[in-house]
Amino acid sequence: MSQYLITPGEPLHGTVAISGSKNASLPILAAGLLSKEPSTFEGIPVLSDTAHMMELIACVGGNVDQLDPSTVSVSLSEDSKRKTPSLELFSRLRASFLVMGPLLARTGRARIPLPGGCQIGARPIDLHLKGFSAMGAKIKQGHGYVEARCDHLMGNRIYLDFPSVGATENLLLAACLAHGETIIENAAAEPEIADLARCLSKMGAKIQGAGSDTITITGKDSLSACRHTVIPDRIEAGTFLAMAAASRGDVTLTNICPNHVKPVIAKLEEMGFDLEAGEDFLHISPCEKFRAVDIKTLPYPGFPTDMQSQFMALMSVADGTGVVVETIFENRFMQVPELLRMGAKIKLDGRTAVIDGTRKLSGTQVKATDLRAGAALVIAALAAQGETRITNIEHMERGYEHFVEKLSSLGAKIEKLETE
Ligand code: UD1
């Protein structure tokens, strides 16, 4: 077990380069299974989630070659050998289910462990399965596994009841090798979907409309190899902005797409921060007294649920009262009890939180209950008086590459301690 020890210090200052996107990397690694020729993916962040994804792709028969820490090649040979995918390995990350689409499309059969729920919500996969059924797959579930079979996937019109990111990705992956045309309506429009589609198009797929709510895919008989660099991580970028803001810091982010961070920039500006955006950089200036705002999480281009807990931490030290409404996941307020232990004033009612700003957060021992809740605690710690110890930081290592090194380079006093 390890923990972070964060000691109050100077405001953050300097420049930090944002890593490749975790959430773009996971479906893109799965896309490698669509071809027998090895595709090379660059900018894959070194994280436990990407490592687990590579491990489970290998488990289902994929050839995975780590060419350097952030460059990976993936393919699926025609005579590949599959192991029985272990429930334990697949339950480690929900994105494990993204291998279903490519395997079904390539081989006509896939038996994958159910990804299960997780702490932020039940997270069912009904929309993925409805889509595969509409494409002609026969689905069976039992003993913790989902099995899908088909002679050949057939293109169809699929309307998603909710613009699920994972379902859109899984169906997009599968549709690339289906017979005929697939139209995904009410599709998710997140930048990670558009990036996946760019990568698939380089492999020879025919896709129109990715990044909008209607995606049209014309299936091909086979795809070839490609070389693709994943987009920068917009949630890592947003988290560094929130950390800079909380510490009254002066920070420049490089390797980012400011367009992807628009909802976060808009809220920071509403709080009183001054931001300057270039083509691939973003600068935030310090603001001594910033205001609380109201936030409602929504599918892209709305405010991202993955930035909700970080903004709640920031609003805990803002001037005035703000309201946060979480509409995407039913249980994404797990940071609240921990922030309360640090002196935050937050009232919860179902999916709504009311935050009264205070200047008096105090450091103590708190627990990272999930990836973004952990990031919220770091933000609170940077604004608090006294030392903060954050336990269960393995959650942070799922999604923030070289976190301690990057934050230290901006002048933060953060140490990773190994404990019993
Ligand atoms: C992805 C992101 C995650 C982000 C989320 C929402 C990755 C690896 N993870 O997760 O960081 O927080 O998008 O932006 O990219 N739902 C159903 N049935 C389904 C699928 C989803 O009801 O078949 C529901 C979920 O329970 C949830 C909502 O739809 O309430 C959104 O889920 P979804 O967009 O699928 O999120 P993920 O792809 O799991």
Coordinates of C-alpha atoms and ligand atoms in Angstrom, one line a residue:
M1 CA 0.0 0.0 0.0
S2 CA 1.2 3.5 -0.7
Q3 CA 0.1 7.0 0.1
Y4 CA 0.7 10.6 -0.8
L5 CA 2.0 13.0 1.8
I6 CA 1.2 16.6 0.7
T7 CA 2.7 19.5 2.6
P8 CA 1.6 23.1 2.1
G9 CA 4.0 25.1 -0.1
E10 CA 4.2 27.8 -2.6
P11 CA 1.6 28.2 -5.4
L12 CA 2.2 25.9 -8.3
H13 CA 4.4 27.5 -10.9
G14 CA 5.8 26.4 -14.3
T15 CA 5.0 24.2 -17.3
V16 CA 3.7 20.7 -17.5
A17 CA 3.2 18.5 -20.5
I18 CA -0.1 16.6 -20.6
S19 CA 0.1 12.8 -21.4
G20 CA -1.8 10.8 -24.0
S21 CA -5.4 10.2 -23.1
K22 CA -6.2 7.1 -21.0
N23 CA -9.8 6.9 -22.2
A24 CA -8.7 7.2 -25.9
S25 CA -5.9 4.6 -25.4
L26 CA -8.2 1.9 -24.1
P27 CA -10.5 1.5 -27.2
I28 CA -7.6 2.2 -29.5
L29 CA -5.6 -0.7 -28.1
A30 CA -8.7 -2.9 -28.6
A31 CA -8.9 -1.7 -32.2
G32 CA -5.6 -3.4 -32.9
L33 CA -7.6 -6.7 -32.6
L34 CA -9.4 -5.8 -35.8
S35 CA -6.5 -6.6 -38.1
K36 CA -3.9 -9.4 -38.5
E37 CA -1.3 -6.7 -39.3
P38 CA 0.3 -5.0 -36.3
S39 CA -0.8 -1.4 -35.8
T40 CA 1.4 0.9 -33.8
F41 CA -0.1 3.2 -31.2
E42 CA 1.9 6.1 -29.8
G43 CA 1.3 8.3 -26.8
I44 CA -0.2 5.5 -24.7
P45 CA 0.2 6.7 -21.1
V46 CA 2.1 4.4 -18.6
L47 CA -0.8 3.6 -16.2
S48 CA -2.2 0.5 -14.5
D49 CA -5.3 0.7 -16.6
T50 CA -3.4 0.7 -19.9
A51 CA -1.2 -2.2 -18.6
H52 CA -4.2 -4.2 -17.7
M53 CA -5.8 -3.5 -21.1
M54 CA -2.7 -4.9 -22.8
E55 CA -2.6 -7.9 -20.5
L56 CA -6.2 -8.8 -21.3
I57 CA -5.8 -8.2 -25.0
A58 CA -3.0 -10.8 -24.9
C59 CA -5.2 -13.1 -22.9
V60 CA -7.9 -13.1 -25.6
G61 CA -5.2 -14.0 -28.2
G62 CA -3.9 -10.6 -29.3
N63 CA -0.3 -10.0 -30.1
V64 CA 0.9 -7.1 -27.9
D65 CA 4.3 -5.7 -28.3
Q66 CA 5.5 -2.8 -26.1
L67 CA 8.0 -1.1 -28.4
D68 CA 8.9 1.6 -25.8
P69 CA 7.0 2.8 -22.7
S70 CA 4.4 4.8 -24.6
T71 CA 4.4 2.9 -28.0
V72 CA 2.5 -0.4 -28.4
S73 CA 1.7 -2.5 -31.3
V74 CA -1.4 -4.8 -31.4
S75 CA -2.7 -7.3 -33.8
L76 CA -4.8 -10.6 -33.9
S77 CA -3.4 -13.4 -36.0
E78 CA -5.8 -15.7 -37.8
D79 CA -4.5 -18.7 -35.8
S80 CA -4.3 -16.9 -32.5
K81 CA -4.6 -18.9 -29.2
R82 CA -7.0 -17.6 -26.6
K83 CA -6.9 -18.4 -22.9
T84 CA -10.1 -18.5 -20.9
P85 CA -10.3 -14.8 -19.8
S86 CA -10.1 -14.6 -16.1
L87 CA -12.9 -12.9 -14.2
E88 CA -10.3 -11.2 -11.9
L89 CA -8.3 -9.7 -14.8
F90 CA -11.4 -8.4 -16.6
S91 CA -13.1 -7.1 -13.5
R92 CA -10.1 -4.7 -12.9
L93 CA -11.4 -2.3 -15.5
R94 CA -14.8 -1.7 -17.1
A95 CA -13.2 -0.9 -20.5
S96 CA -12.2 -4.6 -20.7
F97 CA -15.6 -5.2 -22.4
L98 CA -14.3 -3.2 -25.4
V99 CA -12.6 -6.3 -26.7
M100 CA -16.0 -7.8 -27.3
G101 CA -16.8 -5.7 -30.5
P102 CA -13.5 -6.5 -32.2
L103 CA -13.4 -10.2 -31.3
L104 CA -17.0 -10.8 -32.4
A105 CA -16.4 -8.9 -35.7
R106 CA -13.1 -10.7 -36.4
T107 CA -13.9 -14.3 -35.3
G108 CA -17.7 -14.6 -34.9
R109 CA -17.5 -15.6 -31.3
A110 CA -16.4 -14.0 -28.0
R111 CA -16.9 -15.1 -24.4
I112 CA -15.9 -12.3 -22.1
P113 CA -16.4 -11.8 -18.3
L114 CA -19.0 -9.3 -17.4
P115 CA -17.2 -6.1 -16.4
G116 CA -19.5 -5.8 -13.3
G117 CA -20.4 -2.7 -11.4
C118 CA -18.0 -0.3 -9.8
Q119 CA -18.1 2.1 -6.9
I120 CA -19.3 5.1 -8.9
G121 CA -22.4 3.3 -10.2
A122 CA -24.0 0.0 -11.5
R123 CA -22.7 0.6 -15.0
P124 CA -24.6 -2.0 -17.0
I125 CA -23.7 -3.1 -20.5
D126 CA -27.3 -3.5 -21.8
L127 CA -26.7 -0.8 -24.6
H128 CA -23.6 -2.7 -25.9
L129 CA -25.6 -5.9 -26.0
K130 CA -28.7 -4.5 -27.6
G131 CA -26.4 -3.1 -30.3
F132 CA -24.7 -6.4 -30.9
S133 CA -28.1 -8.2 -31.1
A134 CA -29.3 -5.6 -33.6
M135 CA -26.3 -6.6 -35.7
G136 CA -27.4 -10.2 -35.6
A137 CA -25.3 -11.6 -32.7
K138 CA -26.9 -14.2 -30.4
I139 CA -26.1 -13.3 -26.8
K140 CA -26.0 -15.6 -23.8
Q141 CA -25.1 -14.7 -20.2
G142 CA -24.2 -17.0 -17.3
H143 CA -21.6 -17.8 -14.7
G144 CA -20.2 -14.2 -14.9
Y145 CA -19.6 -14.3 -18.6
V146 CA -21.3 -12.9 -21.7
E147 CA -21.0 -15.0 -24.8
A148 CA -21.9 -13.6 -28.3
R149 CA -21.9 -15.5 -31.5
C150 CA -22.7 -14.7 -35.1
D151 CA -22.0 -16.0 -38.6
H152 CA -21.2 -12.5 -39.7
L153 CA -22.3 -9.2 -38.1
M154 CA -24.8 -7.4 -40.2
G155 CA -25.0 -3.6 -40.3
N156 CA -28.2 -2.0 -38.9
R157 CA -29.6 1.2 -37.5
I158 CA -28.9 1.3 -33.8
Y159 CA -30.5 4.0 -31.5
L160 CA -28.8 4.3 -28.1
D161 CA -31.2 5.1 -25.3
F162 CA -28.3 7.1 -23.7
P163 CA -25.2 8.4 -25.5
S164 CA -22.9 5.8 -23.7
V165 CA -19.2 6.3 -24.5
G166 CA -18.4 2.6 -24.1
A167 CA -21.3 1.4 -26.1
T168 CA -20.6 3.8 -28.9
E169 CA -17.0 2.6 -29.0
N170 CA -17.8 -1.1 -28.9
L171 CA -20.4 -0.8 -31.7
L172 CA -18.2 1.4 -33.8
L173 CA -15.3 -1.2 -33.5
A174 CA -17.6 -4.0 -34.4
A175 CA -19.4 -2.2 -37.3
C176 CA -16.1 -1.7 -39.1
L177 CA -16.1 -5.4 -40.2
A178 CA -19.9 -5.9 -40.4
H179 CA -21.7 -6.5 -43.7
G180 CA -23.2 -3.3 -45.0
E181 CA -24.0 0.0 -43.3
T182 CA -24.4 0.6 -39.5
I183 CA -25.9 3.9 -38.3
I184 CA -25.4 4.6 -34.6
E185 CA -27.9 7.2 -33.5
N186 CA -27.8 9.2 -30.2
A187 CA -24.1 8.2 -30.2
A188 CA -21.7 9.7 -27.7
A189 CA -19.7 12.6 -29.1
E190 CA -16.7 12.6 -26.8
P191 CA -13.3 13.5 -28.4
E192 CA -12.1 10.0 -27.5
I193 CA -14.7 8.6 -30.0
A194 CA -13.5 10.9 -32.8
D195 CA -10.0 9.8 -32.0
L196 CA -10.9 6.2 -32.2
A197 CA -12.6 6.8 -35.5
R198 CA -9.5 8.6 -36.9
C199 CA -7.4 5.6 -35.9
L200 CA -9.9 3.1 -37.5
S201 CA -10.0 5.2 -40.7
K202 CA -6.2 5.0 -40.9
M203 CA -6.7 1.2 -40.7
G204 CA -9.0 1.4 -43.7
A205 CA -12.5 1.7 -42.0
K206 CA -15.1 3.9 -43.6
I207 CA -16.7 6.1 -41.0
Q208 CA -18.6 9.3 -41.1
G209 CA -19.9 11.6 -38.4
A210 CA -17.8 10.4 -35.4
G211 CA -17.8 13.2 -32.8
S212 CA -21.5 14.0 -33.6
D213 CA -24.6 12.2 -32.5
T214 CA -25.0 10.1 -35.7
I215 CA -22.1 7.9 -36.9
T216 CA -22.4 6.0 -40.1
I217 CA -20.0 3.1 -40.7
T218 CA -19.7 1.1 -44.0
G219 CA -18.3 -2.3 -43.1
K220 CA -15.1 -3.6 -44.8
D221 CA -14.0 -7.2 -45.3
S222 CA -10.7 -6.6 -43.5
L223 CA -8.6 -3.7 -42.0
S224 CA -4.9 -3.2 -42.3
A225 CA -2.2 -1.8 -40.0
C226 CA -1.9 1.9 -39.1
R227 CA 0.3 4.2 -37.0
H228 CA -1.7 6.5 -34.7
T229 CA -0.9 8.9 -31.8
V230 CA -3.6 9.3 -29.2
I231 CA -5.0 12.7 -28.3
P232 CA -3.9 14.5 -25.1
D233 CA -5.8 13.6 -21.9
R234 CA -8.4 16.3 -21.4
I235 CA -9.2 15.1 -17.9
E236 CA -5.6 15.2 -16.8
A237 CA -5.4 18.7 -18.3
G238 CA -8.6 19.7 -16.4
T239 CA -7.2 18.3 -13.2
F240 CA -3.9 20.2 -13.5
L241 CA -5.9 23.4 -14.2
A242 CA -7.9 22.8 -11.0
M243 CA -4.8 22.1 -9.0
A244 CA -3.2 25.3 -10.3
A245 CA -6.4 27.2 -9.5
A246 CA -6.6 25.9 -5.9
S247 CA -3.0 26.8 -5.2
R248 CA -3.4 30.3 -6.7
G249 CA -0.7 29.1 -9.2
D250 CA 0.6 30.3 -12.5
V251 CA 0.8 27.3 -14.8
T252 CA 1.1 26.5 -18.5
L253 CA -0.1 23.2 -19.9
T254 CA 1.5 22.0 -23.1
N255 CA 0.5 19.1 -25.4
I256 CA -3.2 19.8 -25.0
C257 CA -6.3 20.5 -27.3
P258 CA -7.9 23.5 -25.6
N259 CA -11.1 22.8 -27.6
H260 CA -11.5 19.5 -25.7
V261 CA -11.3 21.4 -22.3
K262 CA -13.9 24.1 -23.2
P263 CA -16.5 23.3 -20.5
V264 CA -13.7 23.4 -17.9
I265 CA -12.2 26.6 -19.2
A266 CA -15.7 28.2 -19.2
K267 CA -16.3 27.3 -15.6
L268 CA -12.9 28.5 -14.5
E269 CA -13.5 31.8 -16.3
E270 CA -16.9 32.1 -14.6
M271 CA -15.1 31.6 -11.3
G272 CA -12.8 34.6 -12.1
F273 CA -9.7 33.0 -13.5
D274 CA -7.9 34.3 -16.5
L275 CA -6.9 31.7 -19.1
E276 CA -5.0 32.1 -22.3
A277 CA -5.3 29.4 -25.0
G278 CA -3.0 28.7 -27.9
E279 CA -3.2 26.0 -30.5
D280 CA -1.6 23.4 -28.2
F281 CA -1.1 25.2 -24.9
L282 CA -3.2 26.7 -22.1
H283 CA -2.1 29.1 -19.4
I284 CA -3.9 29.8 -16.2
S285 CA -3.1 32.9 -14.1
P286 CA -3.6 33.1 -10.3
C287 CA -6.8 34.5 -8.9
E288 CA -6.7 35.4 -5.2
K289 CA -10.5 35.4 -4.6
F290 CA -12.5 33.2 -6.9
R291 CA -16.3 32.6 -6.9
A292 CA -18.3 29.5 -6.6
V293 CA -20.3 28.4 -9.7
D294 CA -23.1 25.9 -10.4
I295 CA -22.2 22.7 -12.4
K296 CA -24.3 20.0 -14.0
T297 CA -22.5 17.0 -15.5
L298 CA -23.6 16.1 -19.0
P299 CA -22.5 14.1 -22.0
Y300 CA -19.9 15.9 -24.2
P301 CA -19.8 18.8 -24.9
G302 CA -21.4 19.3 -21.5
F303 CA -19.3 19.5 -18.3
P304 CA -17.5 16.1 -17.9
T305 CA -18.5 13.9 -15.0
D306 CA -14.8 13.0 -14.8
M307 CA -14.1 16.6 -13.6
Q308 CA -17.0 16.9 -11.2
S309 CA -15.2 15.9 -8.0
Q310 CA -12.1 18.1 -8.8
F311 CA -14.4 21.1 -9.1
M312 CA -16.2 20.3 -5.9
A313 CA -12.9 20.4 -4.1
L314 CA -12.1 23.7 -5.8
M315 CA -15.5 25.1 -4.8
S316 CA -14.8 24.1 -1.2
V317 CA -12.3 26.9 -1.1
A318 CA -14.2 29.4 -3.3
D319 CA -16.2 32.5 -2.3
G320 CA -19.9 31.8 -1.9
T321 CA -22.1 28.8 -2.5
G322 CA -22.2 26.5 -5.6
V323 CA -24.4 23.6 -6.6
V324 CA -23.2 20.5 -8.3
V325 CA -25.7 18.1 -10.1
E326 CA -24.3 14.7 -11.2
T327 CA -26.5 13.3 -14.0
I328 CA -24.3 10.6 -15.5
F329 CA -23.5 8.3 -12.6
E330 CA -25.7 7.5 -9.6
N331 CA -23.0 7.3 -7.0
R332 CA -20.2 9.8 -7.8
F333 CA -20.0 11.8 -4.6
M334 CA -17.7 9.5 -2.8
Q335 CA -15.2 12.3 -2.3
V336 CA -17.7 14.1 -0.1
P337 CA -17.1 12.4 3.3
E338 CA -13.3 12.8 2.7
L339 CA -13.6 16.5 1.9
L340 CA -15.8 16.9 5.0
R341 CA -13.0 15.5 7.1
M342 CA -10.8 18.3 5.7
G343 CA -13.4 20.9 6.8
A344 CA -15.3 21.4 3.6
K345 CA -19.0 22.4 3.9
I346 CA -21.0 20.2 1.6
K347 CA -24.6 19.1 1.9
L348 CA -25.8 16.2 -0.2
D349 CA -29.3 15.4 -1.5
G350 CA -29.4 12.5 -4.0
R351 CA -27.5 13.6 -7.1
T352 CA -27.2 17.3 -5.9
A353 CA -24.5 18.7 -3.7
V354 CA -24.5 22.2 -2.3
I355 CA -21.0 23.5 -1.4
D356 CA -20.4 26.5 0.8
G357 CA -16.9 27.8 0.3
T358 CA -14.5 28.2 3.2
R359 CA -10.9 29.3 3.4
K360 CA -10.2 26.9 6.2
L361 CA -9.6 23.4 4.9
S362 CA -7.2 21.5 7.1
G363 CA -5.0 18.6 6.2
T364 CA -5.6 15.1 7.7
Q365 CA -5.6 11.5 6.6
V366 CA -8.1 10.8 3.8
K367 CA -8.9 8.0 1.4
A368 CA -8.9 8.1 -2.4
T369 CA -12.1 6.0 -3.1
D370 CA -11.8 6.2 -6.9
L371 CA -9.6 7.8 -9.5
R372 CA -11.2 11.3 -9.7
A373 CA -12.1 11.4 -6.0
G374 CA -8.4 11.0 -5.3
A375 CA -7.6 13.9 -7.6
A376 CA -10.2 16.0 -5.7
L377 CA -8.3 15.3 -2.4
V378 CA -5.0 16.4 -3.9
I379 CA -6.7 19.7 -5.0
A380 CA -8.1 20.1 -1.5
A381 CA -4.7 19.3 0.0
L382 CA -2.9 21.9 -2.1
A383 CA -5.3 24.6 -0.6
A384 CA -5.3 23.2 3.0
Q385 CA -3.4 24.2 6.0
G386 CA -1.1 21.4 7.4
E387 CA -0.2 18.0 6.1
T388 CA -2.6 15.8 4.1
R389 CA -2.1 12.0 3.8
I390 CA -4.0 10.4 1.0
T391 CA -4.3 6.6 1.2
N392 CA -5.5 4.1 -1.5
I393 CA -3.6 6.0 -4.2
E394 CA -3.5 2.9 -6.4
H395 CA -6.7 4.5 -7.8
M396 CA -4.7 7.6 -8.8
E397 CA -2.2 5.4 -10.7
R398 CA -5.0 4.1 -12.9
G399 CA -5.3 7.5 -14.6
Y400 CA -2.5 10.0 -13.9
E401 CA 0.9 9.3 -15.5
H402 CA 4.0 10.3 -13.5
F403 CA 1.8 12.2 -11.2
V404 CA 4.2 12.9 -8.3
E405 CA 7.0 13.9 -10.8
K406 CA 4.7 16.2 -12.7
L407 CA 3.3 17.9 -9.6
S408 CA 6.7 18.2 -8.0
S409 CA 8.1 19.8 -11.1
L410 CA 5.5 22.6 -10.5
G411 CA 6.8 23.1 -7.0
A412 CA 4.3 21.1 -5.0
K413 CA 5.6 19.3 -1.9
I414 CA 4.3 15.8 -2.6
E415 CA 5.9 12.5 -1.6
K416 CA 4.8 8.9 -2.3
L417 CA 5.3 6.9 0.8
E418 CA 5.3 3.1 0.8
T419 CA 3.5 1.8 3.8
E420 CA 2.7 -1.7 5.2
Ligands
UD1_1 C1 -16.5 6.4 -20.0 C2 -15.2 6.8 -19.4 C3 -15.4 7.4 -18.0 C4 -16.5 8.5 -18.1 C5 -17.7 8.0 -18.8 C6 -18.7 9.1 -19.0 C7 -13.6 5.3 -20.4 C8 -12.7 4.2 -20.3 N1 -14.3 5.7 -19.4 O1 -17.0 5.3 -19.2 O2 -14.2 7.9 -17.6 O3 -16.8 8.9 -16.7 O4 -17.4 7.5 -20.1 O5 -18.2 10.2 -19.7 O6 -13.7 5.9 -21.5 N2 -25.0 2.9 -19.3 C9 -26.0 2.1 -19.3 N3 -25.9 1.0 -20.2 C10 -24.8 0.7 -20.9 C11 -23.7 1.6 -20.9 C12 -23.8 2.7 -20.0 O7 -27.0 2.3 -18.7 O8 -24.8 -0.3 -21.7 C13 -25.0 4.1 -18.4 C14 -23.9 4.0 -17.2 O9 -24.4 3.2 -16.2 C15 -23.8 5.4 -16.9 C16 -24.0 6.1 -18.2 O10 -24.6 5.2 -19.1 O11 -24.7 5.8 -15.9 C17 -22.7 6.6 -18.9 O12 -21.8 5.5 -19.1 P1 -20.8 5.4 -20.3 O13 -20.9 6.6 -21.1 O14 -21.0 4.1 -21.0 O15 -19.4 5.4 -19.5 P2 -18.2 4.4 -19.8 O16 -18.0 4.2 -21.2 O17 -18.3 3.3 -18.8

